[in-house]
GROMACS .gro file of C-alpha atoms in nm:
model
  456
    1UNK     CA    1   1.200   2.930   5.434
    2UNK     CA    2   0.999   2.626   5.324
    3UNK     CA    3   0.845   2.645   4.977
    4UNK     CA    4   0.468   2.686   4.955
    5UNK     CA    5   0.281   2.378   4.834
    6UNK     CA    6   0.153   2.363   4.477
    7UNK     CA    7  -0.164   2.561   4.419
    8UNK     CA    8  -0.345   2.271   4.252
    9UNK     CA    9  -0.175   1.946   4.360
   10UNK     CA   10  -0.429   1.716   4.189
   11UNK     CA   11  -0.442   1.666   3.812
   12UNK     CA   12  -0.656   1.467   3.567
   13UNK     CA   13  -0.442   1.226   3.367
   14UNK     CA   14  -0.690   1.244   3.078
   15UNK     CA   15  -0.717   1.616   3.003
   16UNK     CA   16  -0.480   1.787   3.248
   17UNK     CA   17  -0.750   1.960   3.457
   18UNK     CA   18  -0.622   2.055   3.805
   19UNK     CA   19  -0.793   2.084   4.143
   20UNK     CA   20  -0.700   2.184   4.496
   21UNK     CA   21  -0.834   1.856   4.640
   22UNK     CA   22  -0.903   1.505   4.520
   23UNK     CA   23  -1.236   1.441   4.349
   24UNK     CA   24  -1.373   1.122   4.201
   25UNK     CA   25  -1.480   1.279   3.872
   26UNK     CA   26  -1.289   1.523   3.653
   27UNK     CA   27  -1.458   1.862   3.631
   28UNK     CA   28  -1.349   1.912   3.268
   29UNK     CA   29  -1.377   1.581   3.076
   30UNK     CA   30  -1.619   1.418   3.328
   31UNK     CA   31  -1.410   1.099   3.344
   32UNK     CA   32  -1.424   0.891   3.665
   33UNK     CA   33  -1.115   0.789   3.860
   34UNK     CA   34  -0.867   0.994   3.654
   35UNK     CA   35  -0.774   1.261   3.912
   36UNK     CA   36  -0.440   1.183   4.078
   37UNK     CA   37  -0.206   1.366   4.309
   38UNK     CA   38   0.093   1.513   4.132
   39UNK     CA   39   0.435   1.416   4.259
   40UNK     CA   40   0.674   1.686   4.374
   41UNK     CA   41   0.862   1.824   4.073
   42UNK     CA   42   1.219   1.701   4.037
   43UNK     CA   43   1.510   1.909   3.918
   44UNK     CA   44   1.589   1.828   3.556
   45UNK     CA   45   1.923   1.655   3.514
   46UNK     CA   46   2.148   1.786   3.237
   47UNK     CA   47   2.407   1.506   3.265
   48UNK     CA   48   2.452   1.293   2.952
   49UNK     CA   49   2.309   0.944   2.989
   50UNK     CA   50   2.383   0.603   2.840
   51UNK     CA   51   2.309   0.571   2.467
   52UNK     CA   52   2.127   0.249   2.377
   53UNK     CA   53   2.160   0.285   1.997
   54UNK     CA   54   2.401   0.512   1.816
   55UNK     CA   55   2.252   0.779   1.591
   56UNK     CA   56   2.311   0.735   1.219
   57UNK     CA   57   2.205   0.908   0.895
   58UNK     CA   58   1.842   0.831   0.818
   59UNK     CA   59   1.937   0.678   0.484
   60UNK     CA   60   2.156   0.419   0.662
   61UNK     CA   61   1.878   0.290   0.889
   62UNK     CA   62   1.798  -0.076   0.817
   63UNK     CA   63   1.440  -0.133   0.697
   64UNK     CA   64   1.448  -0.514   0.706
   65UNK     CA   65   1.339  -0.534   1.070
   66UNK     CA   66   1.035  -0.312   1.006
   67UNK     CA   67   0.905  -0.489   0.696
   68UNK     CA   68   0.537  -0.576   0.725
   69UNK     CA   69   0.430  -0.941   0.721
   70UNK     CA   70   0.090  -1.047   0.597
   71UNK     CA   71  -0.162  -1.143   0.863
   72UNK     CA   72  -0.332  -1.390   0.632
   73UNK     CA   73  -0.648  -1.176   0.631
   74UNK     CA   74  -0.640  -0.951   0.326
   75UNK     CA   75  -0.893  -0.696   0.448
   76UNK     CA   76  -0.698  -0.642   0.771
   77UNK     CA   77  -0.373  -0.602   0.576
   78UNK     CA   78  -0.548  -0.340   0.364
   79UNK     CA   79  -0.635  -0.132   0.669
   80UNK     CA   80  -0.297  -0.178   0.839
   81UNK     CA   81  -0.110  -0.063   0.529
   82UNK     CA   82   0.043  -0.396   0.426
   83UNK     CA   83   0.033  -0.627   0.726
   84UNK     CA   84   0.177  -0.678   1.073
   85UNK     CA   85   0.495  -0.482   1.147
   86UNK     CA   86   0.740  -0.635   1.401
   87UNK     CA   87   0.741  -0.430   1.719
   88UNK     CA   88   0.412  -0.256   1.635
   89UNK     CA   89   0.142  -0.208   1.897
   90UNK     CA   90  -0.214  -0.230   1.764
   91UNK     CA   91  -0.528  -0.142   1.960
   92UNK     CA   92  -0.853  -0.299   1.835
   93UNK     CA   93  -1.169  -0.162   1.996
   94UNK     CA   94  -1.534  -0.247   1.946
   95UNK     CA   95  -1.864  -0.312   2.115
   96UNK     CA   96  -1.931  -0.645   2.292
   97UNK     CA   97  -2.035  -0.921   2.052
   98UNK     CA   98  -1.919  -0.745   1.736
   99UNK     CA   99  -1.663  -1.020   1.662
  100UNK     CA  100  -1.328  -0.891   1.791
  101UNK     CA  101  -1.220  -1.222   1.944
  102UNK     CA  102  -1.336  -1.415   1.637
  103UNK     CA  103  -1.135  -1.193   1.406
  104UNK     CA  104  -0.817  -1.203   1.613
  105UNK     CA  105  -0.835  -1.579   1.662
  106UNK     CA  106  -0.859  -1.612   1.284
  107UNK     CA  107  -0.562  -1.377   1.240
  108UNK     CA  108  -0.359  -1.576   1.495
  109UNK     CA  109  -0.437  -1.903   1.316
  110UNK     CA  110  -0.352  -1.764   0.971
  111UNK     CA  111  -0.025  -1.624   1.107
  112UNK     CA  112   0.059  -1.959   1.266
  113UNK     CA  113  -0.007  -2.139   0.938
  114UNK     CA  114   0.271  -1.928   0.782
  115UNK     CA  115   0.522  -2.075   1.028
  116UNK     CA  116   0.528  -1.787   1.279
  117UNK     CA  117   0.463  -1.842   1.649
  118UNK     CA  118   0.147  -1.674   1.776
  119UNK     CA  119   0.046  -1.645   2.142
  120UNK     CA  120  -0.317  -1.572   2.229
  121UNK     CA  121  -0.373  -1.458   2.589
  122UNK     CA  122  -0.737  -1.465   2.699
  123UNK     CA  123  -0.828  -1.279   3.013
  124UNK     CA  124  -1.205  -1.308   2.967
  125UNK     CA  125  -1.254  -1.676   2.876
  126UNK     CA  126  -1.103  -2.006   2.978
  127UNK     CA  127  -0.869  -2.191   2.745
  128UNK     CA  128  -1.134  -2.457   2.676
  129UNK     CA  129  -1.387  -2.193   2.570
  130UNK     CA  130  -1.140  -2.042   2.325
  131UNK     CA  131  -1.057  -2.392   2.197
  132UNK     CA  132  -1.426  -2.451   2.121
  133UNK     CA  133  -1.437  -2.134   1.911
  134UNK     CA  134  -1.113  -2.233   1.738
  135UNK     CA  135  -1.267  -2.568   1.640
  136UNK     CA  136  -1.560  -2.388   1.480
  137UNK     CA  137  -1.329  -2.148   1.295
  138UNK     CA  138  -1.085  -2.423   1.188
  139UNK     CA  139  -0.815  -2.229   1.369
  140UNK     CA  140  -0.611  -2.517   1.512
  141UNK     CA  141  -0.237  -2.506   1.439
  142UNK     CA  142   0.072  -2.626   1.622
  143UNK     CA  143   0.226  -2.277   1.603
  144UNK     CA  144  -0.072  -2.115   1.777
  145UNK     CA  145  -0.030  -2.112   2.155
  146UNK     CA  146  -0.310  -2.035   2.396
  147UNK     CA  147  -0.319  -1.931   2.761
  148UNK     CA  148  -0.586  -1.794   2.993
  149UNK     CA  149  -0.421  -1.544   3.227
  150UNK     CA  150  -0.513  -1.220   3.401
  151UNK     CA  151  -0.186  -1.142   3.580
  152UNK     CA  152   0.085  -0.940   3.407
  153UNK     CA  153   0.365  -1.146   3.560
  154UNK     CA  154   0.216  -1.468   3.423
  155UNK     CA  155   0.174  -1.307   3.080
  156UNK     CA  156   0.541  -1.208   3.075
  157UNK     CA  157   0.637  -1.563   3.177
  158UNK     CA  158   0.440  -1.701   2.881
  159UNK     CA  159   0.615  -1.454   2.649
  160UNK     CA  160   0.955  -1.567   2.777
  161UNK     CA  161   0.859  -1.933   2.731
  162UNK     CA  162   0.689  -1.924   2.388
  163UNK     CA  163   0.890  -1.636   2.231
  164UNK     CA  164   0.605  -1.544   1.994
  165UNK     CA  165   0.620  -1.320   1.689
  166UNK     CA  166   0.254  -1.224   1.733
  167UNK     CA  167   0.104  -1.156   2.077
  168UNK     CA  168  -0.271  -1.099   2.123
  169UNK     CA  169  -0.409  -0.976   2.456
  170UNK     CA  170  -0.788  -1.019   2.487
  171UNK     CA  171  -0.845  -0.781   2.654
  172UNK     CA  172  -0.614  -0.520   2.807
  173UNK     CA  173  -0.879  -0.426   3.069
  174UNK     CA  174  -0.868  -0.778   3.217
  175UNK     CA  175  -0.491  -0.788   3.281
  176UNK     CA  176  -0.379  -0.658   3.621
  177UNK     CA  177  -0.068  -0.641   3.836
  178UNK     CA  178  -0.025  -0.637   4.213
  179UNK     CA  179   0.265  -0.392   4.181
  180UNK     CA  180   0.044  -0.121   4.028
  181UNK     CA  181  -0.201   0.084   4.230
  182UNK     CA  182  -0.569   0.088   4.145
  183UNK     CA  183  -0.840  -0.167   4.075
  184UNK     CA  184  -0.809  -0.412   3.782
  185UNK     CA  185  -0.936  -0.244   3.467
  186UNK     CA  186  -0.889   0.103   3.617
  187UNK     CA  187  -0.714   0.391   3.449
  188UNK     CA  188  -0.383   0.347   3.632
  189UNK     CA  189  -0.371  -0.030   3.582
  190UNK     CA  190  -0.455  -0.012   3.211
  191UNK     CA  191  -0.200   0.263   3.147
  192UNK     CA  192   0.090   0.094   3.326
  193UNK     CA  193   0.020  -0.257   3.195
  194UNK     CA  194  -0.019  -0.137   2.837
  195UNK     CA  195   0.307   0.060   2.863
  196UNK     CA  196   0.490  -0.248   2.997
  197UNK     CA  197   0.360  -0.477   2.720
  198UNK     CA  198   0.440  -0.221   2.450
  199UNK     CA  199   0.793  -0.184   2.585
  200UNK     CA  200   0.842  -0.562   2.572
  201UNK     CA  201   0.702  -0.576   2.217
  202UNK     CA  202   0.940  -0.301   2.099
  203UNK     CA  203   1.244  -0.463   2.259
  204UNK     CA  204   1.174  -0.812   2.122
  205UNK     CA  205   1.022  -0.717   1.781
  206UNK     CA  206   0.686  -0.875   1.867
  207UNK     CA  207   0.369  -0.758   1.696
  208UNK     CA  208   0.133  -0.675   1.983
  209UNK     CA  209  -0.246  -0.661   1.941
  210UNK     CA  210  -0.449  -0.529   2.234
  211UNK     CA  211  -0.826  -0.568   2.250
  212UNK     CA  212  -0.998  -0.269   2.407
  213UNK     CA  213  -1.348  -0.214   2.540
  214UNK     CA  214  -1.567   0.081   2.446
  215UNK     CA  215  -1.792   0.305   2.654
  216UNK     CA  216  -2.163   0.370   2.606
  217UNK     CA  217  -2.095   0.652   2.361
  218UNK     CA  218  -1.867   0.431   2.148
  219UNK     CA  219  -1.531   0.580   2.253
  220UNK     CA  220  -1.242   0.359   2.364
  221UNK     CA  221  -1.252   0.287   2.737
  222UNK     CA  222  -0.951   0.362   2.956
  223UNK     CA  223  -0.705   0.650   2.956
  224UNK     CA  224  -0.671   0.860   2.642
  225UNK     CA  225  -0.298   0.809   2.677
  226UNK     CA  226  -0.348   0.449   2.562
  227UNK     CA  227  -0.429   0.567   2.209
  228UNK     CA  228  -0.111   0.776   2.205
  229UNK     CA  229   0.107   0.487   2.321
  230UNK     CA  230   0.007   0.245   2.043
  231UNK     CA  231   0.103   0.271   1.676
  232UNK     CA  232  -0.234   0.175   1.528
  233UNK     CA  233  -0.588   0.228   1.656
  234UNK     CA  234  -0.860   0.026   1.483
  235UNK     CA  235  -1.234   0.050   1.540
  236UNK     CA  236  -1.437  -0.265   1.472
  237UNK     CA  237  -1.803  -0.183   1.416
  238UNK     CA  238  -2.124  -0.337   1.290
  239UNK     CA  239  -2.490  -0.382   1.369
  240UNK     CA  240  -2.573  -0.676   1.595
  241UNK     CA  241  -2.842  -0.805   1.355
  242UNK     CA  242  -2.632  -0.756   1.040
  243UNK     CA  243  -2.359  -0.978   0.898
  244UNK     CA  244  -2.153  -0.681   0.780
  245UNK     CA  245  -1.854  -0.574   0.990
  246UNK     CA  246  -1.624  -0.279   0.917
  247UNK     CA  247  -1.275  -0.203   1.045
  248UNK     CA  248  -1.175   0.163   1.035
  249UNK     CA  249  -0.824   0.291   1.100
  250UNK     CA  250  -0.843   0.588   1.338
  251UNK     CA  251  -0.466   0.616   1.374
  252UNK     CA  252  -0.197   0.442   1.169
  253UNK     CA  253   0.175   0.513   1.176
  254UNK     CA  254   0.242   0.262   0.898
  255UNK     CA  255  -0.019   0.358   0.639
  256UNK     CA  256  -0.328   0.560   0.557
  257UNK     CA  257  -0.569   0.637   0.839
  258UNK     CA  258  -0.878   0.648   0.616
  259UNK     CA  259  -0.885   0.287   0.493
  260UNK     CA  260  -1.181   0.059   0.561
  261UNK     CA  261  -1.193  -0.321   0.570
  262UNK     CA  262  -1.516  -0.516   0.512
  263UNK     CA  263  -1.597  -0.852   0.669
  264UNK     CA  264  -1.885  -1.098   0.664
  265UNK     CA  265  -1.958  -1.251   1.005
  266UNK     CA  266  -2.146  -1.580   0.965
  267UNK     CA  267  -2.191  -1.912   1.144
  268UNK     CA  268  -1.860  -2.051   1.018
  269UNK     CA  269  -1.654  -1.749   1.121
  270UNK     CA  270  -1.549  -1.417   0.976
  271UNK     CA  271  -1.451  -1.374   0.612
  272UNK     CA  272  -1.299  -1.073   0.438
  273UNK     CA  273  -1.501  -0.916   0.158
  274UNK     CA  274  -1.278  -0.772  -0.116
  275UNK     CA  275  -1.595  -0.689  -0.311
  276UNK     CA  276  -1.884  -0.631  -0.064
  277UNK     CA  277  -2.123  -0.482  -0.320
  278UNK     CA  278  -2.349  -0.788  -0.305
  279UNK     CA  279  -2.437  -0.708   0.057
  280UNK     CA  280  -2.551  -0.354  -0.025
  281UNK     CA  281  -2.747  -0.415  -0.344
  282UNK     CA  282  -3.029  -0.653  -0.435
  283UNK     CA  283  -3.092  -0.822  -0.767
  284UNK     CA  284  -3.438  -0.793  -0.923
  285UNK     CA  285  -3.559  -1.003  -1.215
  286UNK     CA  286  -3.762  -0.702  -1.334
  287UNK     CA  287  -3.710  -0.330  -1.265
  288UNK     CA  288  -3.888  -0.225  -0.945
  289UNK     CA  289  -4.010   0.132  -0.878
  290UNK     CA  290  -3.848   0.301  -0.579
  291UNK     CA  291  -3.493   0.166  -0.614
  292UNK     CA  292  -3.180   0.359  -0.709
  293UNK     CA  293  -2.811   0.269  -0.677
  294UNK     CA  294  -2.545   0.515  -0.562
  295UNK     CA  295  -2.172   0.490  -0.486
  296UNK     CA  296  -2.052   0.588  -0.139
  297UNK     CA  297  -1.693   0.646  -0.030
  298UNK     CA  298  -1.586   0.472   0.291
  299UNK     CA  299  -1.242   0.618   0.347
  300UNK     CA  300  -1.063   0.551   0.018
  301UNK     CA  301  -1.299   0.273  -0.080
  302UNK     CA  302  -1.587   0.308  -0.324
  303UNK     CA  303  -1.887   0.093  -0.228
  304UNK     CA  304  -2.208   0.057  -0.426
  305UNK     CA  305  -2.522   0.096  -0.218
  306UNK     CA  306  -2.888   0.064  -0.309
  307UNK     CA  307  -3.147   0.308  -0.178
  308UNK     CA  308  -3.505   0.178  -0.161
  309UNK     CA  309  -3.815   0.392  -0.112
  310UNK     CA  310  -4.182   0.326  -0.052
  311UNK     CA  311  -4.449   0.598  -0.085
  312UNK     CA  312  -4.806   0.538   0.027
  313UNK     CA  313  -5.097   0.594  -0.211
  314UNK     CA  314  -5.232   0.894  -0.015
  315UNK     CA  315  -5.591   1.021  -0.009
  316UNK     CA  316  -5.821   1.003  -0.308
  317UNK     CA  317  -5.937   1.364  -0.271
  318UNK     CA  318  -5.582   1.494  -0.238
  319UNK     CA  319  -5.639   1.650   0.105
  320UNK     CA  320  -5.384   1.617   0.386
  321UNK     CA  321  -5.559   1.433   0.672
  322UNK     CA  322  -5.272   1.465   0.919
  323UNK     CA  323  -4.898   1.442   0.958
  324UNK     CA  324  -4.748   1.192   0.717
  325UNK     CA  325  -4.479   0.954   0.842
  326UNK     CA  326  -4.115   0.992   0.735
  327UNK     CA  327  -3.913   0.682   0.826
  328UNK     CA  328  -3.547   0.626   0.735
  329UNK     CA  329  -3.303   0.340   0.791
  330UNK     CA  330  -2.932   0.372   0.717
  331UNK     CA  331  -2.967   0.738   0.614
  332UNK     CA  332  -2.955   1.067   0.801
  333UNK     CA  333  -3.315   1.148   0.891
  334UNK     CA  334  -3.278   1.528   0.882
  335UNK     CA  335  -3.101   1.526   0.547
  336UNK     CA  336  -3.358   1.289   0.397
  337UNK     CA  337  -3.643   1.514   0.513
  338UNK     CA  338  -3.471   1.812   0.351
  339UNK     CA  339  -3.432   1.621   0.024
  340UNK     CA  340  -3.801   1.526   0.028
  341UNK     CA  341  -3.900   1.892   0.074
  342UNK     CA  342  -3.681   1.996  -0.219
  343UNK     CA  343  -3.824   1.712  -0.430
  344UNK     CA  344  -4.178   1.840  -0.382
  345UNK     CA  345  -4.121   2.216  -0.400
  346UNK     CA  346  -3.858   2.227  -0.675
  347UNK     CA  347  -3.936   1.918  -0.883
  348UNK     CA  348  -4.313   1.903  -0.839
  349UNK     CA  349  -4.333   1.547  -0.705
  350UNK     CA  350  -4.643   1.538  -0.481
  351UNK     CA  351  -4.569   1.361  -0.151
  352UNK     CA  352  -4.760   1.578   0.099
  353UNK     CA  353  -4.992   1.365   0.312
  354UNK     CA  354  -4.821   1.046   0.193
  355UNK     CA  355  -4.609   0.821   0.411
  356UNK     CA  356  -4.250   0.789   0.286
  357UNK     CA  357  -4.011   0.510   0.388
  358UNK     CA  358  -3.646   0.525   0.274
  359UNK     CA  359  -3.383   0.262   0.357
  360UNK     CA  360  -3.050   0.123   0.243
  361UNK     CA  361  -2.992  -0.245   0.164
  362UNK     CA  362  -2.778  -0.466   0.385
  363UNK     CA  363  -2.765  -0.237   0.687
  364UNK     CA  364  -2.520   0.007   0.529
  365UNK     CA  365  -2.509   0.355   0.680
  366UNK     CA  366  -2.466   0.650   0.443
  367UNK     CA  367  -2.401   0.992   0.594
  368UNK     CA  368  -2.232   1.176   0.307
  369UNK     CA  369  -2.433   1.417   0.087
  370UNK     CA  370  -2.348   1.232  -0.236
  371UNK     CA  371  -2.649   1.003  -0.179
  372UNK     CA  372  -2.900   1.292  -0.194
  373UNK     CA  373  -2.967   1.247  -0.566
  374UNK     CA  374  -3.022   0.872  -0.531
  375UNK     CA  375  -3.266   0.932  -0.244
  376UNK     CA  376  -3.460   1.191  -0.445
  377UNK     CA  377  -3.477   0.972  -0.756
  378UNK     CA  378  -3.582   0.660  -0.563
  379UNK     CA  379  -3.864   0.852  -0.387
  380UNK     CA  380  -3.976   1.009  -0.717
  381UNK     CA  381  -3.974   0.665  -0.879
  382UNK     CA  382  -4.183   0.520  -0.596
  383UNK     CA  383  -4.426   0.815  -0.598
  384UNK     CA  384  -4.486   0.789  -0.973
  385UNK     CA  385  -4.474   0.409  -0.990
  386UNK     CA  386  -4.210   0.421  -1.265
  387UNK     CA  387  -3.896   0.210  -1.240
  388UNK     CA  388  -3.549   0.351  -1.301
  389UNK     CA  389  -3.308   0.170  -1.537
  390UNK     CA  390  -3.141  -0.124  -1.365
  391UNK     CA  391  -2.796  -0.023  -1.496
  392UNK     CA  392  -2.809   0.334  -1.358
  393UNK     CA  393  -2.617   0.490  -1.069
  394UNK     CA  394  -2.688   0.838  -0.931
  395UNK     CA  395  -2.431   1.057  -0.757
  396UNK     CA  396  -2.475   1.415  -0.638
  397UNK     CA  397  -2.563   1.647  -0.353
  398UNK     CA  398  -2.900   1.823  -0.369
  399UNK     CA  399  -2.919   2.182  -0.247
  400UNK     CA  400  -3.219   2.365  -0.106
  401UNK     CA  401  -3.260   2.557  -0.433
  402UNK     CA  402  -3.288   2.229  -0.624
  403UNK     CA  403  -2.937   2.245  -0.769
  404UNK     CA  404  -2.721   1.933  -0.794
  405UNK     CA  405  -2.376   1.998  -0.652
  406UNK     CA  406  -2.048   1.824  -0.721
  407UNK     CA  407  -1.904   1.576  -0.470
  408UNK     CA  408  -1.554   1.444  -0.416
  409UNK     CA  409  -1.419   1.134  -0.590
  410UNK     CA  410  -1.673   1.124  -0.875
  411UNK     CA  411  -1.426   0.959  -1.114
  412UNK     CA  412  -1.340   0.686  -0.865
  413UNK     CA  413  -1.707   0.622  -0.794
  414UNK     CA  414  -1.804   0.594  -1.160
  415UNK     CA  415  -1.507   0.368  -1.237
  416UNK     CA  416  -1.618   0.131  -0.962
  417UNK     CA  417  -1.973   0.130  -1.098
  418UNK     CA  418  -1.843   0.059  -1.451
  419UNK     CA  419  -1.631  -0.228  -1.320
  420UNK     CA  420  -1.940  -0.389  -1.171
  421UNK     CA  421  -2.137  -0.369  -1.497
  422UNK     CA  422  -2.338  -0.047  -1.470
  423UNK     CA  423  -2.382   0.133  -1.802
  424UNK     CA  424  -2.532   0.471  -1.713
  425UNK     CA  425  -2.463   0.735  -1.452
  426UNK     CA  426  -2.631   1.064  -1.371
  427UNK     CA  427  -2.390   1.314  -1.214
  428UNK     CA  428  -2.373   1.691  -1.143
  429UNK     CA  429  -2.319   1.927  -1.436
  430UNK     CA  430  -1.955   2.000  -1.512
  431UNK     CA  431  -1.814   1.669  -1.390
  432UNK     CA  432  -1.645   1.619  -1.732
  433UNK     CA  433  -1.620   1.241  -1.709
  434UNK     CA  434  -1.523   1.004  -1.988
  435UNK     CA  435  -1.541   0.642  -1.873
  436UNK     CA  436  -1.522   0.363  -2.129
  437UNK     CA  437  -1.852   0.177  -2.161
  438UNK     CA  438  -2.039   0.425  -1.941
  439UNK     CA  439  -2.300   0.674  -2.061
  440UNK     CA  440  -2.268   0.990  -1.851
  441UNK     CA  441  -2.581   1.202  -1.798
  442UNK     CA  442  -2.522   1.546  -1.648
  443UNK     CA  443  -2.788   1.749  -1.471
  444UNK     CA  444  -2.765   2.092  -1.313
  445UNK     CA  445  -3.096   2.075  -1.125
  446UNK     CA  446  -3.309   1.805  -0.969
  447UNK     CA  447  -3.601   1.858  -1.208
  448UNK     CA  448  -3.361   1.812  -1.503
  449UNK     CA  449  -3.243   1.478  -1.366
  450UNK     CA  450  -3.603   1.360  -1.322
  451UNK     CA  451  -3.691   1.478  -1.674
  452UNK     CA  452  -3.394   1.299  -1.833
  453UNK     CA  453  -3.494   0.973  -1.663
  454UNK     CA  454  -3.861   1.022  -1.766
  455UNK     CA  455  -4.013   0.971  -1.422
  456UNK     CA  456  -4.205   1.300  -1.409
   0.00000   0.00000   0.00000
């Protein structure tokens, strides 16, 4: 008797959702073009196959072939965990215009200047367009090879000809093959082409960097399997109207996955920022009311950030003539509104009926609660017209009862502030910090912090 067909012969390659018939959109993850017909199951073979590499004790495995080499860009090496590992596959994703191609062209040039062959494959621009950018970036070197191709066969031919140690594909969505089903840039094409390039990179010890597009919601476009295939997934982000660019490691098999690299994108190219504090703080000749400096943690990195506030004068008779405006930039709006309510009800700072504007300097985004105290102190300073000390940093989470709670990494934050010349810090009670050259002020409640700084 013939076997009955599978109950659900169609499956989504993204999430595994099954259906009795083909549909254009997955009913579970809502992805388009990911539902494919499953092949008939094959009987699993239990016959021993050919061994490509003999197994050996883990202590006898040679590490020389997997030693990381510097990319020439210190901030990228920091995120990667030391540099470019031979045979590693790296996926760099980011929004259009954020500077992905500029960064990778700089990395290719710096690698070439060290005597290693680098091959840059552009599927989006012509070779002359990339050459123009290279002239602007001073990225011309005899060891940097360039080709504009969109066919996988041609890309493999270039790899065979140049024999590079670093291969950059810009971008993986533009490379296609006539031997693979699906439209160029589709799920099937991207999956198969990425798998083929990764296999070549592993076999020939080539460091492979793939540029990936992102969707409207900021996630990496293409099949989710692509992120599982590669060794490192990096997210390149930044505001279009800001010079600051950040690289975050989402996945890293060779190092920490919570490192952050900072870059400055300007007219002459992209430059790593080992100390980006100058972008997030402003220098005033005289103390200005409404400014307070805090220390935020981006991954493992402590970054100083300045919070600025502006509070309107309000009505002369003290009456509330309507809803006051609450405008934030770089901070969580809901959390800032909560902090303002606590500031008025628990600390007695009158801001009802007064417009309040709170922003960070340099386009930095702060989402962690450790900036609550700096927000409260900057608003109190602006409301009272009294400036805070210029050498003060404030760190702490503010609760609804007005208490100041402890946050993680206080010691690391204060040490970074002390290194940059700050002399005083106000922190939650019980932090027990002793930093050379730093006066530590502890406060259990918000009103105590305001009283110690004499802005009440």
